[in-house]
Tab-separated table of C-alpha atoms in Angstrom:
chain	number	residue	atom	x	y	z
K	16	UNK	CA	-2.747	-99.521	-6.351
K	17	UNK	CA	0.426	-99.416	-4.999
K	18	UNK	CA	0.831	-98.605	-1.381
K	19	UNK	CA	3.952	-98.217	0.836
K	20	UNK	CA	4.511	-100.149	4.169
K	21	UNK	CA	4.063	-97.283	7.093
K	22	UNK	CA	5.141	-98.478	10.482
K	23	UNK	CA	2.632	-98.338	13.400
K	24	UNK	CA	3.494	-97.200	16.957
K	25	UNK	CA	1.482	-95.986	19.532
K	26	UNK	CA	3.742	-92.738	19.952
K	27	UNK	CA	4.702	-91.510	16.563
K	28	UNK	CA	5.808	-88.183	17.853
K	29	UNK	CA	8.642	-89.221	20.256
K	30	UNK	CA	12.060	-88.309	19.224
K	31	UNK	CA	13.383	-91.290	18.165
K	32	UNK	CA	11.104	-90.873	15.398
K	33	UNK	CA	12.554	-87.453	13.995
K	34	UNK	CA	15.148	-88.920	11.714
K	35	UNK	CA	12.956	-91.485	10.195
K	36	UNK	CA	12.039	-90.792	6.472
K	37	UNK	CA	8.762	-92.713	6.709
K	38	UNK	CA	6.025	-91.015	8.786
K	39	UNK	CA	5.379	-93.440	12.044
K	40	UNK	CA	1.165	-93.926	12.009
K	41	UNK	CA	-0.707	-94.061	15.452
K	42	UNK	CA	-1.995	-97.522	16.515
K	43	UNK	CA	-5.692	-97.833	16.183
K	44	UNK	CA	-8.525	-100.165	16.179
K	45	UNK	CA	-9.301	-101.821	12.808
K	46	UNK	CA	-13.192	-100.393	11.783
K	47	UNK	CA	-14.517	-102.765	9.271
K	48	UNK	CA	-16.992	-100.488	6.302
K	49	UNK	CA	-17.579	-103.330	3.749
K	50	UNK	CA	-14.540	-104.954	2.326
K	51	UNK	CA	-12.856	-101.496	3.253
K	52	UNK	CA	-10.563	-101.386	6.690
K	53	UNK	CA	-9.956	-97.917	8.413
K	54	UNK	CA	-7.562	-97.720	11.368
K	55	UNK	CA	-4.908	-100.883	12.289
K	56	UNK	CA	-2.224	-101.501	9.563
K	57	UNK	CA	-4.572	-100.533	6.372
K	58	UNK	CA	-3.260	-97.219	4.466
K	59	UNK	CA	-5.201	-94.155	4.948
K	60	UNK	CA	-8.133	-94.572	3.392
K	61	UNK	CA	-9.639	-91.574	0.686
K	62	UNK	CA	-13.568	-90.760	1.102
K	63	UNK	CA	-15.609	-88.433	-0.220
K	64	UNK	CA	-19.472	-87.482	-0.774
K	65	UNK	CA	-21.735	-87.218	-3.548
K	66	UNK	CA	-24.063	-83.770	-4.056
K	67	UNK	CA	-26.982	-85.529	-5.681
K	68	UNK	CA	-30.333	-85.659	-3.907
K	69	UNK	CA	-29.918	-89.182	-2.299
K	70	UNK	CA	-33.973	-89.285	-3.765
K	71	UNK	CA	-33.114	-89.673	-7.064
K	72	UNK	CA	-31.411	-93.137	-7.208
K	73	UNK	CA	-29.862	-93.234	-11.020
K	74	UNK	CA	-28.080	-90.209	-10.773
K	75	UNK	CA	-27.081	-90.744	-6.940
K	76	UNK	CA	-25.610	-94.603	-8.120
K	77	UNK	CA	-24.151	-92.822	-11.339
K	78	UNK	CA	-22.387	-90.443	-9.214
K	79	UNK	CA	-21.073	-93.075	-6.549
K	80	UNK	CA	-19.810	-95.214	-9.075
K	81	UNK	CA	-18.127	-92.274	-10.755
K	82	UNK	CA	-16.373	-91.312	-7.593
K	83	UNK	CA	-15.358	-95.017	-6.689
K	84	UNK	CA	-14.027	-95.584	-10.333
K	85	UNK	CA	-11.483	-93.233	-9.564
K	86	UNK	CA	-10.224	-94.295	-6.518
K	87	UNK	CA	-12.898	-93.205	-3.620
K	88	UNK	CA	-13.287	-96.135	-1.227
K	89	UNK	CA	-15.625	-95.001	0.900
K	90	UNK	CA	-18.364	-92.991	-0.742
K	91	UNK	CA	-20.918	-90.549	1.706
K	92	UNK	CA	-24.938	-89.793	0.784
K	93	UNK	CA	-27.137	-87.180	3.026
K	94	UNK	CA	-29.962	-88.662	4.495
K	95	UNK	CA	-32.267	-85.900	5.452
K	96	UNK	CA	-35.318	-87.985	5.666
K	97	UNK	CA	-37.350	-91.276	6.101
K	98	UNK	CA	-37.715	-91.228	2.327
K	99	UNK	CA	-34.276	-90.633	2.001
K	100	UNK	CA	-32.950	-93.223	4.225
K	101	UNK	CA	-35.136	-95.551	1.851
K	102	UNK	CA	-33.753	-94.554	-1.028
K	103	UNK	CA	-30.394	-95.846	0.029
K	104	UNK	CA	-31.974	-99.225	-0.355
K	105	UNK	CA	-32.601	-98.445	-4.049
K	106	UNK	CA	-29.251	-97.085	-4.835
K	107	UNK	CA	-27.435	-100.059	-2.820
K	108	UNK	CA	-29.394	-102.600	-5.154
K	109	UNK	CA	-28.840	-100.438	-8.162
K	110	UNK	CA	-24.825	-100.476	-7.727
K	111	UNK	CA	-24.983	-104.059	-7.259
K	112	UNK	CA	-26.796	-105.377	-10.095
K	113	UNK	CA	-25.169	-102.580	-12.145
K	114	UNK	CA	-21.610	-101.972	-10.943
K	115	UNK	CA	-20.467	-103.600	-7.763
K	116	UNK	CA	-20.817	-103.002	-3.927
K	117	UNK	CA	-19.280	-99.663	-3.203
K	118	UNK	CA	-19.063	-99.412	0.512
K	119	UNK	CA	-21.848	-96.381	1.761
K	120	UNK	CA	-22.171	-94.034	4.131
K	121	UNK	CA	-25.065	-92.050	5.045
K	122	UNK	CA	-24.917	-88.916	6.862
K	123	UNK	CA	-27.321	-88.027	9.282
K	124	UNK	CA	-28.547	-84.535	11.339
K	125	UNK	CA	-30.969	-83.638	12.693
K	126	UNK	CA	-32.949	-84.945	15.236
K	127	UNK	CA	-31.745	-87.905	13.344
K	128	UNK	CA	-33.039	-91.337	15.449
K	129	UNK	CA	-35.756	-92.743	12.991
K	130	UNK	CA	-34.037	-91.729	9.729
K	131	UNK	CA	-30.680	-93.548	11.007
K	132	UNK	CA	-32.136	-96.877	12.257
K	133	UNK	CA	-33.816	-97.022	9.153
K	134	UNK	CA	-30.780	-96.662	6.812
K	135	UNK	CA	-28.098	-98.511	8.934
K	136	UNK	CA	-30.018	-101.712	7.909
K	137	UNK	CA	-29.304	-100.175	4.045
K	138	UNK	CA	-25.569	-98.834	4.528
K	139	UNK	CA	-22.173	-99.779	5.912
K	140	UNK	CA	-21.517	-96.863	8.361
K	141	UNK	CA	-23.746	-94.097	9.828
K	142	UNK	CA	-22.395	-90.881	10.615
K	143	UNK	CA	-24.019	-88.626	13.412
K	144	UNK	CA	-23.086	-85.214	14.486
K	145	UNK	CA	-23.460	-84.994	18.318
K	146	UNK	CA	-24.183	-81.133	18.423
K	147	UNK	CA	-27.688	-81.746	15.964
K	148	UNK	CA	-28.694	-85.634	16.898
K	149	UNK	CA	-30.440	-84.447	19.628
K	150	UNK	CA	-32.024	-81.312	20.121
K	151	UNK	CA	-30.874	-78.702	22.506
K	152	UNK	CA	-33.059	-75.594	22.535
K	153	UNK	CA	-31.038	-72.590	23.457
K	154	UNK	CA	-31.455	-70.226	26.023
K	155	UNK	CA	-29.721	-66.659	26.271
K	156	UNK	CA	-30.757	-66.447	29.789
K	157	UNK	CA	-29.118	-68.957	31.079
K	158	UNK	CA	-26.043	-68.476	33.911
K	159	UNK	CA	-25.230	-72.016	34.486
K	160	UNK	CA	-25.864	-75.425	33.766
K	161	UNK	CA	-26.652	-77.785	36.901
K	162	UNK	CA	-25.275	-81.104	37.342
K	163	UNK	CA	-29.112	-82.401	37.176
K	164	UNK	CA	-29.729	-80.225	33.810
K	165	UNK	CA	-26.453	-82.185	31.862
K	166	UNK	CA	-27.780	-85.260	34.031
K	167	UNK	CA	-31.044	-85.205	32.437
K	168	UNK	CA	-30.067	-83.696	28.466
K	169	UNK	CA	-27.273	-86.861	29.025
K	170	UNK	CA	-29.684	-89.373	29.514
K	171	UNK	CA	-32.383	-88.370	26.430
K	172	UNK	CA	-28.888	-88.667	24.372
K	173	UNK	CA	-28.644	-92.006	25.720
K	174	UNK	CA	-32.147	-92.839	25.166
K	175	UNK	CA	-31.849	-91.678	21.454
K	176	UNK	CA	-28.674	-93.516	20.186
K	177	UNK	CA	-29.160	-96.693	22.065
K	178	UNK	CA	-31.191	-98.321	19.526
K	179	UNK	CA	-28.933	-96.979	16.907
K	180	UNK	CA	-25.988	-98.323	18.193
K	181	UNK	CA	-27.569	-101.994	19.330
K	182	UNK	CA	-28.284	-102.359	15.531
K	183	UNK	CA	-25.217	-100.966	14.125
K	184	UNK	CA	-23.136	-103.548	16.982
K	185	UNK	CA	-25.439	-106.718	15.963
K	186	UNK	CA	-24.725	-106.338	12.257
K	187	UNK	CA	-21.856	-105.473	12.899
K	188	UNK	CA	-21.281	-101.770	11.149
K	189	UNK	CA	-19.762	-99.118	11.875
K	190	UNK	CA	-20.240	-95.559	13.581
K	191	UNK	CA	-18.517	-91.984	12.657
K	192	UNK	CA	-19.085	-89.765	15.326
K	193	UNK	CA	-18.714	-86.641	13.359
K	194	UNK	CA	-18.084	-83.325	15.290
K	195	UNK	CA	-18.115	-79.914	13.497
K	196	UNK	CA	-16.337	-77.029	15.018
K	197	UNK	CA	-19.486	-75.385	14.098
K	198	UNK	CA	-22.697	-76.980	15.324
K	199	UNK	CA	-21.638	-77.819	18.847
K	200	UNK	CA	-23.782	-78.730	21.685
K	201	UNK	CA	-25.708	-75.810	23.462
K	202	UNK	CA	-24.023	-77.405	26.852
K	203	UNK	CA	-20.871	-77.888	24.961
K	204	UNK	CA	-20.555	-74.065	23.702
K	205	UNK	CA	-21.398	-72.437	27.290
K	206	UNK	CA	-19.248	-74.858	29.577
K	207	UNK	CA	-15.838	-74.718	26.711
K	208	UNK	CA	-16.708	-72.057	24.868
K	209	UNK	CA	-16.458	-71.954	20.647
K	210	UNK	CA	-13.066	-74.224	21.339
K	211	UNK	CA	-11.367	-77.346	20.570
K	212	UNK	CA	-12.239	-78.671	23.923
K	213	UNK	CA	-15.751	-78.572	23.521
K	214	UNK	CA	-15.611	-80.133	20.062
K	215	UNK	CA	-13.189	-83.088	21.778
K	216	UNK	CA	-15.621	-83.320	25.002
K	217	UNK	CA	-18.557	-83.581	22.655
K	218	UNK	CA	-16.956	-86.841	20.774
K	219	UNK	CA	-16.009	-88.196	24.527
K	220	UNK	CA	-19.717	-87.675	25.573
K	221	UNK	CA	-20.865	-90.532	22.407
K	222	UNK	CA	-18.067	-92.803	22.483
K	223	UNK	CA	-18.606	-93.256	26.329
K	224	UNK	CA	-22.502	-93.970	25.260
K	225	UNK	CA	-21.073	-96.549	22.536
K	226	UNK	CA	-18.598	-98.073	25.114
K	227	UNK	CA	-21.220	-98.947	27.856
K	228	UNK	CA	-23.651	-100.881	25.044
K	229	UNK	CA	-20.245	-102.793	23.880
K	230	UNK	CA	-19.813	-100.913	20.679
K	231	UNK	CA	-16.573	-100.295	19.301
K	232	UNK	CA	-17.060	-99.881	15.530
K	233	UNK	CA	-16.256	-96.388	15.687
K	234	UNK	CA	-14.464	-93.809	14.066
K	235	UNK	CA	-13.672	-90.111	15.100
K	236	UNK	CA	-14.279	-86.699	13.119
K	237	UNK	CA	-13.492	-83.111	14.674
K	238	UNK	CA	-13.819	-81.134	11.447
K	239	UNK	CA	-13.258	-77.366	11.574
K	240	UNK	CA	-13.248	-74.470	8.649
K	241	UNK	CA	-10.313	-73.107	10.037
K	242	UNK	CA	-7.086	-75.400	9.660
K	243	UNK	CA	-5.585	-73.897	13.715
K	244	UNK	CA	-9.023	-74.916	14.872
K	245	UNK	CA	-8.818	-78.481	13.335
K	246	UNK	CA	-5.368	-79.122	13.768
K	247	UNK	CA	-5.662	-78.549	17.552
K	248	UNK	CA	-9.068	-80.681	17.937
K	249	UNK	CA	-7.083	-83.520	16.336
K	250	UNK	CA	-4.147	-83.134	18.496
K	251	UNK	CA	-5.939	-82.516	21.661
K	252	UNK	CA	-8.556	-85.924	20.610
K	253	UNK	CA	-5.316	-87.796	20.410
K	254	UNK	CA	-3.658	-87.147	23.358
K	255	UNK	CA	-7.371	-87.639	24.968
K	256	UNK	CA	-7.397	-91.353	23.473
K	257	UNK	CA	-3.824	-91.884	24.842
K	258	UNK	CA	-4.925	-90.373	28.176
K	259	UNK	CA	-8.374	-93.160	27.968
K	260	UNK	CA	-7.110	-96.033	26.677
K	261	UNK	CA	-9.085	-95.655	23.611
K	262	UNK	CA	-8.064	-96.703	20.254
K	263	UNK	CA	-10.052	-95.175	17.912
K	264	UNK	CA	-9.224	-94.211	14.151
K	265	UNK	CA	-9.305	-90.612	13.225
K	266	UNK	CA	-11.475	-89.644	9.966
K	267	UNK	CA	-9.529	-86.268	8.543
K	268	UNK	CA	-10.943	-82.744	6.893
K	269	UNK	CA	-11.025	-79.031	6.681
K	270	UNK	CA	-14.617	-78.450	6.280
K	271	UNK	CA	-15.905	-75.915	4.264
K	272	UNK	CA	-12.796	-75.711	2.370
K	273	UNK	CA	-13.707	-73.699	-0.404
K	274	UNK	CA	-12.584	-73.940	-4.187
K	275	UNK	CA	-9.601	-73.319	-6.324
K	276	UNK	CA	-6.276	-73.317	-5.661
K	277	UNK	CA	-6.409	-71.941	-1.873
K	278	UNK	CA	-9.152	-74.665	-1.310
K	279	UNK	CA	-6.623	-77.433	-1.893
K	280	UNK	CA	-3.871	-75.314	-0.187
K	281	UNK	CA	-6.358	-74.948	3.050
K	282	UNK	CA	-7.062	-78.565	2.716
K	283	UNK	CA	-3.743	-80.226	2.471
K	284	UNK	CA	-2.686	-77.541	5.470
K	285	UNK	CA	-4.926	-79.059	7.862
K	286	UNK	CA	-4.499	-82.806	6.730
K	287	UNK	CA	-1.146	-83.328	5.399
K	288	UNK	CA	0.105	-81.332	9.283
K	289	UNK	CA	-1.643	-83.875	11.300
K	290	UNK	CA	-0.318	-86.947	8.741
K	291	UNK	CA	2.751	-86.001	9.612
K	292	UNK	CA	2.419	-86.193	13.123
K	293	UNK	CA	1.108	-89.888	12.662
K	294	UNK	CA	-2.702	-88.827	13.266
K	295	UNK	CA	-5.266	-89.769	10.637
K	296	UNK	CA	-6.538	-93.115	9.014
K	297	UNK	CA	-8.741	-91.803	6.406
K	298	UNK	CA	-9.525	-88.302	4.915
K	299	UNK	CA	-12.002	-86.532	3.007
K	300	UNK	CA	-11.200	-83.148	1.488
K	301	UNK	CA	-13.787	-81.503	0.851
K	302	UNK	CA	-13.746	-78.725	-1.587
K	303	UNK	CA	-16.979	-76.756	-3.451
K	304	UNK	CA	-16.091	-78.413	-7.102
K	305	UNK	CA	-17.332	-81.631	-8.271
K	306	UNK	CA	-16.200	-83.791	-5.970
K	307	UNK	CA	-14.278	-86.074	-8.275
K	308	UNK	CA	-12.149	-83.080	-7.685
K	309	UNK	CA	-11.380	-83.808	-4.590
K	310	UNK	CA	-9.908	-87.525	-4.915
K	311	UNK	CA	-6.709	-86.466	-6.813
K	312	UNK	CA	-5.930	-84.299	-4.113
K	313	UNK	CA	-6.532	-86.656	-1.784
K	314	UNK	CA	-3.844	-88.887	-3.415
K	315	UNK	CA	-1.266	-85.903	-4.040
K	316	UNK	CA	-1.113	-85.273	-0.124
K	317	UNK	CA	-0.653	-89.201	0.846
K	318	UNK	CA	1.796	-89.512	-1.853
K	319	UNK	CA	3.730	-86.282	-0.770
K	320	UNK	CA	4.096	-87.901	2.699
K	321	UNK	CA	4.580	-91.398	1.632
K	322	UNK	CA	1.849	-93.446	2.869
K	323	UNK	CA	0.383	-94.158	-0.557
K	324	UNK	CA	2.189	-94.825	-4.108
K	325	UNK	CA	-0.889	-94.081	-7.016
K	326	UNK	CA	0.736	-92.327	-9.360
K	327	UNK	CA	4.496	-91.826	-11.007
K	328	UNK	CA	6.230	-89.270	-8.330
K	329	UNK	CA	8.374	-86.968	-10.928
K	330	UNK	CA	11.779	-84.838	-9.433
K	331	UNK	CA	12.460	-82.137	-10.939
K	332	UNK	CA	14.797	-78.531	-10.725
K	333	UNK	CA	13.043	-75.556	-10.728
K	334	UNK	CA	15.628	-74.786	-14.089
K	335	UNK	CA	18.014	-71.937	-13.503
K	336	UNK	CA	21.357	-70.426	-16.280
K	337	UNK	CA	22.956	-73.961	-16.382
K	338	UNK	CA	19.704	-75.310	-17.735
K	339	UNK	CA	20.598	-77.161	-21.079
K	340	UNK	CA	17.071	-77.326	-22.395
K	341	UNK	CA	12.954	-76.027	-22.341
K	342	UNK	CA	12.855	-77.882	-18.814
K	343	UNK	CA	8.854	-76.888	-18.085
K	344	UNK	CA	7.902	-78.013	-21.750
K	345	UNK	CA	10.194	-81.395	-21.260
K	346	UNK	CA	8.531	-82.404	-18.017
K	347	UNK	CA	5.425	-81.183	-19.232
K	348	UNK	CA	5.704	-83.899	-21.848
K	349	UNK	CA	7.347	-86.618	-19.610
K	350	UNK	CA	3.842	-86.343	-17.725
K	351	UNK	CA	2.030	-86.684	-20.068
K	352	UNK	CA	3.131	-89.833	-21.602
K	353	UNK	CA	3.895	-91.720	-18.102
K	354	UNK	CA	1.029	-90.337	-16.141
K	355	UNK	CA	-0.781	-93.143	-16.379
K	356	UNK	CA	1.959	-95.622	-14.950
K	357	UNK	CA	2.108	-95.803	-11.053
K	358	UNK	CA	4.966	-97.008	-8.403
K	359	UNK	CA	7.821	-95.306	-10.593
K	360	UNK	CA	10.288	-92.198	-9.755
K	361	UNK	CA	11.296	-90.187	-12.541
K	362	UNK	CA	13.477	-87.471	-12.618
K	363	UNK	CA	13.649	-84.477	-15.751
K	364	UNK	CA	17.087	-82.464	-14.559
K	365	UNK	CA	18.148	-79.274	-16.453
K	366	UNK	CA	21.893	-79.840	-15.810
K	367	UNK	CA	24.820	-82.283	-14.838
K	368	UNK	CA	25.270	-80.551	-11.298
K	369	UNK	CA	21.942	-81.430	-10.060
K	370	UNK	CA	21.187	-84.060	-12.266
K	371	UNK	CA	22.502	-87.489	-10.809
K	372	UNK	CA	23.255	-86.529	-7.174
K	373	UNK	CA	19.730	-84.442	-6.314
K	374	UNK	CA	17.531	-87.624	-8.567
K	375	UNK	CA	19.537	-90.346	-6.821
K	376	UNK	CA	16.623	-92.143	-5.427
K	377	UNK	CA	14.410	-92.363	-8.720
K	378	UNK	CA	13.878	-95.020	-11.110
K	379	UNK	CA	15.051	-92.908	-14.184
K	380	UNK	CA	16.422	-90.140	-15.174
K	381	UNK	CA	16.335	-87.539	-18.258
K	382	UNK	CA	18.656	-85.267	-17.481
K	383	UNK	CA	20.833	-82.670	-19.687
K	384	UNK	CA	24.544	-82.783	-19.693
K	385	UNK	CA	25.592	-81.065	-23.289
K	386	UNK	CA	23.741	-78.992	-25.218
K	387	UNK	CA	21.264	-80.475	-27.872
K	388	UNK	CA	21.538	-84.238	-26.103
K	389	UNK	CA	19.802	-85.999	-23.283
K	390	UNK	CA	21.293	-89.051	-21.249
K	391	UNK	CA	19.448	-90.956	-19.592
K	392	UNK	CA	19.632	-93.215	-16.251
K	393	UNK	CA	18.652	-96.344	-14.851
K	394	UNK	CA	18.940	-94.995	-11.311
K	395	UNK	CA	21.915	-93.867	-10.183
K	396	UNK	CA	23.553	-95.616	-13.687
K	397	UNK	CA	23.822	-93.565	-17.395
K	398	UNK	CA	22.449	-95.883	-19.703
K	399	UNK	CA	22.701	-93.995	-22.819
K	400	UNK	CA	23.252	-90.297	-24.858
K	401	UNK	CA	20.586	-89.332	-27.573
K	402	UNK	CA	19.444	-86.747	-29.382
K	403	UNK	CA	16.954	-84.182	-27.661
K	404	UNK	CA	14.338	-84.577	-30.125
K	405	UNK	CA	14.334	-88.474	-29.139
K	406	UNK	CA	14.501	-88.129	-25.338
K	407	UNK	CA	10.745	-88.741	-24.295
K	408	UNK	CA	10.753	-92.101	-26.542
K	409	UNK	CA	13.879	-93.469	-25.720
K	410	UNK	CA	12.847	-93.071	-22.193
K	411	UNK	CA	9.580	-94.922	-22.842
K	412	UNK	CA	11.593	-97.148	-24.366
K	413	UNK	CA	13.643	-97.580	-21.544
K	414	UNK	CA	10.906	-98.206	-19.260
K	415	UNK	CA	9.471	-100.805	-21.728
K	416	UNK	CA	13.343	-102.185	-21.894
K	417	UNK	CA	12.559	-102.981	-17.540
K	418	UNK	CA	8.940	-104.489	-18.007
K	419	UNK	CA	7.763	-101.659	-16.356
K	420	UNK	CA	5.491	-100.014	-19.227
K	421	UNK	CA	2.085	-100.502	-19.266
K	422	UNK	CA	-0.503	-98.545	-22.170
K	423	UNK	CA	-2.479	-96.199	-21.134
């Protein structure tokens, strides 16, 4: 998997950034989840979660591996239970004496302190949502919250993920404290309100706990349904880690996407904004399909931007009167004989005026300059004329020509 080299700074929105055409990444901490490394100089990493009952081990390991064979690194399981969090066991044996050792996550709620110091001795990361890991009973009374009422709810929060976080630190795992726009904190929602603030304060509140026990294995979630919502937790949580001195990676998604086409649109909205503004080390997007759905997306966005290379990147004209040939059937058939090659460029243009200036930068071209022939380039460079009807093969066996070919 080819990936590109993204430069790291600690301000990636300054203005001596805006000309650049490779997106500047913030500087964060390295977090270590198996073999897998979020944060520091590592690309942005693609996650995603499976929708089996974590009790039933064959189909929850069939399902992991199905996700990781196609490019999922990091792989999430819900752990609603003590019998869950045992299961994880299983299913981590299973994959290894069947597949390999996919690097886990288990997802825990509520009232969650058992369940996750049983399965962070079975997985690589836990992820806890501070508005559900401890218990806050509301009250639509109340008028105010005194100093000795956050005091006290501050300290059981303490008391509950200390243990957690002392065995996550000594084997040396990893934390995602995972914030959703919609399960916040009773203190949270009546001292911010339903707002970006509160989600960011929430986060603050855990990582401070973490900090004071020596724990920095941590990465950051401030998930929202609504992209305005998520894009402004992100921002505000960055500026909030400049402001701290904090370095922590940020773990990207729209939750509760949807399906379909405005799914993916809602999706890539939320992340691909904040990739562009240098935020984000890994991403999940998380859509109501299967989610082996989800990892192609994934992919599309970080290859749009530039920070990964996974698949061929074709140019091509939307076709207009000067078009010399079928241009949506040609690079429909382009695709489907290179799809399977990655790191390559290639260009299908309908005519000679955008042909070699607008595909300048990619590895071929198959572009139409008279009617009823093709040429074709070597980038900027026309190797040859042939026949239309020979156009997709002698383009193959151009590539081939380069040592660049692979079969599918």
């Amino acid at each position: 998997m080819q990936t590109f080299s993204t430069p790291i700074t600690s301000n990636p929105t300054s203005l001596q950034n805006f000309t650049s055409t490779m997106i500047p990444r913030r500087r964060t901490r390295a977090v270590s989840v198996a073999d897998v490394t979020i944060g520091g100089s590592s690309p942005v990493v693609v996650q995603s979660m499976i929708n089996e009952n974590t009790l039933d081990v064959e189909a929850s390991v069939g399902a992991i591996r199905r996700l990781h064979e196609i490019g999922c690194e990091i792989v999430r399981v819900t752990v609603p239970s003590l019998g869950h969090a045992k299961a994880v066991a299983q299913i981590k044996q299973r994959l290894k004496e069947t597949y390999q050792n996919v690097p886990l996550v288990a997802d825990v709620h509520h009232n969650g302190m058992k369940i996750a110091l049983e399965v962070a001795n079975q997985v690589d990361k836990v992820r806890i949502n501070p508005g559900l890991y401890v218990f806050e009973k509301p009250n639509d009374h109340r008028t105010e919250y005194t100093q000795a009422e956050f005091d006290e709810i501050g300290e059981k929060i303490r008391e509950t993920l200390e243990p957690l976080v002392i065995s996550l630190r000594d084997q040396g795992k990893a934390m995602r404290i995972g914030v959703n726009h919609g399960s916040l904190a009773e203190r949270m929602l009546f001292t911010y309100g339903d707002t970006p603030e509160g989600m960011v304060e929430s986060a603050l509140e855990f990582i401070r706990i973490c900090e004071s026990l020596d724990f920095y294995n941590l990465v950051i979630s401030l998930k929202a349904s609504r992209v305005p919502v998520m894009v402004a937790a992100y921002r505000l949580m960055a500026q909030r880690i400049d402001e701290f001195g904090m370095n922590y990676p940020l773990h990207l998604g729209v939750t509760e996407a949807g399906d379909g086409e405005y799914g993916r649109i809602k999706s890539t909205a939320g992340i691909a904004t904040l990739l562009a503004d240098g935020i984000g080390d890994t991403i999940r997007v998380s859509l109501t399909e299967a989610p082996e759905q989800e990892i192609p997306v994934c992919y599309s966005i970080l290859q749009a931007l530039g920070l990964r290379k996974t698949m061929v990147e074709y140019v091509a004209c939307p076709s207009c009167g000067r078009t010399l040939f079928n241009l949506e059937e040609v690079l429909h058939q382009v695709r489907e004989a290179t799809k399977h090659l990655t790191g390559l460029d290639i260009a299908v243009m309908g005519c000679i005026v955008n042909g070699p200036g607008e595909m300048a930068d990619a590895d071929y071209g198959y572009v139409g300059k008279q009617p009823g022939y093709i040429s074709l380039y070597r980038g900027r460079e026309e190797i040859k004329k042939v026949p239309e009807s020979q156009g997709v093969e002698e383009l193959i066996n151009l590539i081939k020509a380069d040592g660049r070919w692979v079969d599918p």
